C-alpha atoms as one frame of an Amber mdcrd trajectory, in Angstrom:
protein
  -2.384 -27.984  -9.346  -2.565 -25.236 -11.820  -0.405 -23.296 -13.420  -1.602
 -20.290 -11.280  -0.889 -22.495  -7.923   2.157 -23.495  -9.124   3.635 -20.429
  -9.733   2.303 -19.442  -6.014   4.128 -22.362  -4.479   7.314 -21.430  -6.840
   7.029 -17.744  -5.320   6.798 -18.515  -2.006   9.658 -20.828  -2.449  11.705
 -17.929  -3.590  10.502 -15.198  -0.917  11.373 -17.721   1.885  14.785 -19.043
   0.817  15.185 -14.953  -0.063  14.088 -13.983   4.007  16.161 -16.981   5.212
  19.379 -15.922   3.071  19.005 -12.290   4.019  18.578 -13.174   8.028  22.609
 -14.876   7.599  24.175 -12.519   4.551  22.441  -8.826   5.657  22.487  -8.151
   1.901  21.853 -10.001  -1.436  22.305  -8.366  -4.804  19.462  -8.759  -7.462
  21.955  -9.898  -9.875  22.818 -13.026  -7.725  19.495 -13.788  -6.783  18.361
 -13.845 -11.003  21.623 -16.285 -11.321  21.348 -18.474  -7.954  17.913 -19.011
  -8.834  17.037 -19.314 -12.382  14.362 -16.469 -12.914  15.095 -12.398 -14.031
  15.697 -10.160 -12.456  12.201  -9.038 -12.801  10.816 -11.566 -11.247  13.354
 -10.905  -8.451  12.499  -7.819  -8.156   8.776  -8.188  -7.866  10.170 -10.880
  -5.128  11.829  -8.330  -2.957   8.623  -5.667  -3.551   5.951  -8.288  -1.807
   8.815  -9.052   0.899   9.480  -4.999   1.798   5.556  -4.781   1.558   5.063
  -7.481   4.181   7.749  -5.270   6.461  10.760  -8.305   6.121  13.106  -6.688
   3.815  14.558  -3.203   3.005  15.697  -2.110  -0.674  18.496  -0.673  -1.825
  20.724   0.260  -4.213  20.924  -3.074  -6.305  19.311  -5.221  -4.471  17.434
  -5.632  -0.274  18.573  -5.604   2.827  17.252  -6.502   6.394  14.972  -3.948
   8.171  16.877  -1.587  10.501  16.962  -3.718  13.774  16.207  -7.219  12.181
  19.136  -9.753  14.260  21.376 -11.182  12.141  22.009 -15.039  12.532  25.072
 -17.237  12.285  25.767 -19.008   9.196  25.962 -22.252  10.457  22.990 -23.270
  12.968  25.075 -24.258  15.691  28.039 -21.892  16.542  29.948 -23.018  19.329
  31.735 -20.175  19.622  28.002 -17.627  19.590  28.710 -17.193  24.085  32.284
 -16.969  24.153  31.759 -14.328  21.439  29.566 -12.201  23.306  31.475 -12.799
  26.732  34.621 -11.256  24.839  32.795  -8.476  23.297  31.485  -7.534  26.595
  34.161  -7.399  28.407  36.007  -5.222  25.251  33.025  -2.484  24.999  34.019
  -1.800  28.773  37.425  -0.392  27.160  35.689   2.328  25.514  34.749   5.489
  27.086  31.314   6.744  26.609  32.511  10.058  24.033  35.024   7.530  22.474
  35.726   7.233  18.716  35.915   3.913  17.426  36.718   1.452  14.991  34.434
  -2.024  14.636  35.959  -4.474  12.091  33.764  -6.923  10.093  33.153 -10.891
  10.655  30.745 -12.306  13.661  33.037 -10.940  16.728  33.068  -7.438  15.219
  29.195  -7.885  15.214  28.794  -9.020  18.627  31.586  -5.523  19.750  28.532
  -3.326  17.642  25.864  -5.589  19.729  27.724  -4.929  23.330  27.820  -1.410
  23.095  25.914   0.168  26.198  22.606   2.390  26.207  25.077   5.080  27.836
  27.445   5.083  24.834  27.794   8.625  22.274  30.445   8.235  20.687  31.716
   8.169  16.715  31.502   4.335  15.130  33.417   4.037  12.000  32.961   0.301
  10.467  33.019  -1.377   6.978  31.368  -4.041   8.294  27.494  -4.231   6.784
  26.027  -6.153   9.642  27.738  -3.394  12.457  26.564  -0.375  10.160  22.842
  -2.177  10.118  22.716  -2.923  13.748  23.951   0.573  14.602  21.520   2.116
  12.108  18.845   1.828  14.219  21.107   1.866  17.782  20.064   6.199  18.683
  24.052   7.164  18.016  24.373   9.783  16.491  27.585   9.673  14.394  27.935
   6.042  12.858  29.970   6.457   9.588  29.849   3.821   6.970  32.783   2.838
   4.631  31.755   2.029   1.950  33.147   0.583  -1.476  32.811  -3.240  -3.192
  30.793  -5.278  -1.180  33.124  -8.614   0.041  29.988 -11.401  -0.039  31.997
 -13.975   2.387  33.026 -11.492   5.737  29.649  -8.849   4.186  32.356  -6.279
   4.372  33.122  -3.151   1.942  36.761  -3.262   0.414  38.691  -1.552  -2.245
  40.120   1.674  -3.471  36.542   3.864  -2.730  36.744   1.947   1.506  40.909
   2.531   1.517  40.295   6.827   0.604  37.596   6.894   3.230  39.615   5.556
   6.098  42.431   7.191   5.759  41.171  10.679   6.252  39.773   9.320   9.471
  40.983   9.410  13.156  40.241   6.933  16.074  41.171   5.842  19.810  39.968
   2.282  19.185  39.964  -0.700  16.914  38.400  -3.509  17.750  39.796  -6.048
  15.520  38.558  -9.482  14.565  40.754 -10.792  11.795  40.018 -14.656  10.863
  43.531 -16.120  12.251  46.657 -15.585  14.284  49.432 -17.802  15.244  52.830
 -16.698  15.898  54.446 -14.907  12.708  51.165 -12.857  12.537  47.573 -11.454
  11.519  45.296 -13.281   9.287  42.174 -12.073   6.558  40.769 -14.447   4.227
  42.051 -11.547   1.471  44.358  -9.224   0.378  41.650  -6.986   0.093  40.369
  -7.098   3.529  43.643  -6.955   5.143  44.612  -3.992   3.284  41.715  -2.236
   4.535  42.788  -3.343   7.896  45.784  -2.659   8.063  44.547   1.092   7.497
  41.962   1.193  10.554  45.070  -0.367  12.260  47.329   3.104  11.055  44.516
   5.253  12.361  43.896   3.444  15.426  45.615   4.869  19.067  45.074   1.703
  20.078  44.308  -2.149  18.286  42.300  -4.464  20.584  42.537  -8.145  19.146
  39.077  -9.631  20.041  39.128 -13.126  19.174  37.804 -16.557  19.801  39.474
 -19.646  20.396  38.754 -20.154  16.856  41.017 -17.499  15.370  44.033 -19.501
  17.227  43.018 -22.732  15.105  41.930 -21.079  11.526  43.962 -20.570   7.858
  43.419 -17.907   6.483  46.574 -16.965   3.297  46.977 -13.009   3.431  49.164
 -11.738   6.579  47.524  -8.306   7.874  50.203  -7.133  10.350  52.889  -9.039
  12.945  52.059  -9.413  16.789  53.621  -6.139  17.390  50.423  -3.484  15.681
  48.654  -5.308  19.018  47.840  -3.145  22.228  46.010  -5.490  24.310  43.928
  -8.892  23.615  40.401 -10.009  24.603  39.997 -13.706  24.039  37.586 -16.506
  25.803  41.247 -19.374  25.902  44.341 -18.737  26.695  46.267 -19.290  23.363
  48.600 -21.778  22.170  52.225 -21.586  23.719  53.829 -20.568  20.409  51.447
 -17.805  20.094  51.989 -16.791  24.037  55.509 -16.795  24.407  55.276 -14.329
  20.410  53.146 -11.960  22.639  55.339 -11.847  25.423  57.899 -10.833  23.643
  56.354  -8.030  21.949  54.306  -7.129  25.190  50.840  -8.247  24.388  49.571
  -9.952  27.698  46.123 -11.533  26.756  43.199 -10.968  28.971  40.696 -14.381
  29.348  37.874 -13.907  29.570  36.140 -17.149  31.793  32.400 -18.702  30.760
């Protein structure tokens, strides 16, 4: 194969990998791509421009995201909780009035809540989640408030002082809260930075609706967000473990279990 042919094959493989990764994470920076793929930033920009010309991605400041409306897929090839997320999300959005102002948390379940919003919803959505914001960008909503800041790669969520400063000026009727973990002692995030943003979103909400699948009952996370008493209600796909169920009853939160 000629040098030209080798270069073409390498470029094709890079672009295929970029597109596949974008379909999972939603955003990739030029700097990170150059480091991961071992090529120059100029080469990465050429690849991204080619993907944009084909209609696959949209170039944004510092990198690229999927085109508006393009679906994200789970980071796991087999997401055992995907159907459960859809069920609990569909029930949760039934708690929303058509003109309410709501906040939606980051993570796969938060993304499911955004997708489940009915066509009749004409309220305002506030979120620090990049996938949620992308999902709603072509949904016909008149008001979507993006809480920008530093992008937290693992949760694809904005965090930090800029995010918190923007949150402090707002108020919502309902916060759909999707933390990484929950036990009898409280609610947990993967990082202190996101825990801080989630606490602020709880502070500006009239109602805090915890929307989780059974995965949250068995997940350990290091950053404590808040005690269980901060919740208004819980929507889940399976009854919580006995110790957690007792702790929830003590603070007056009874779970609504959405059966399969």
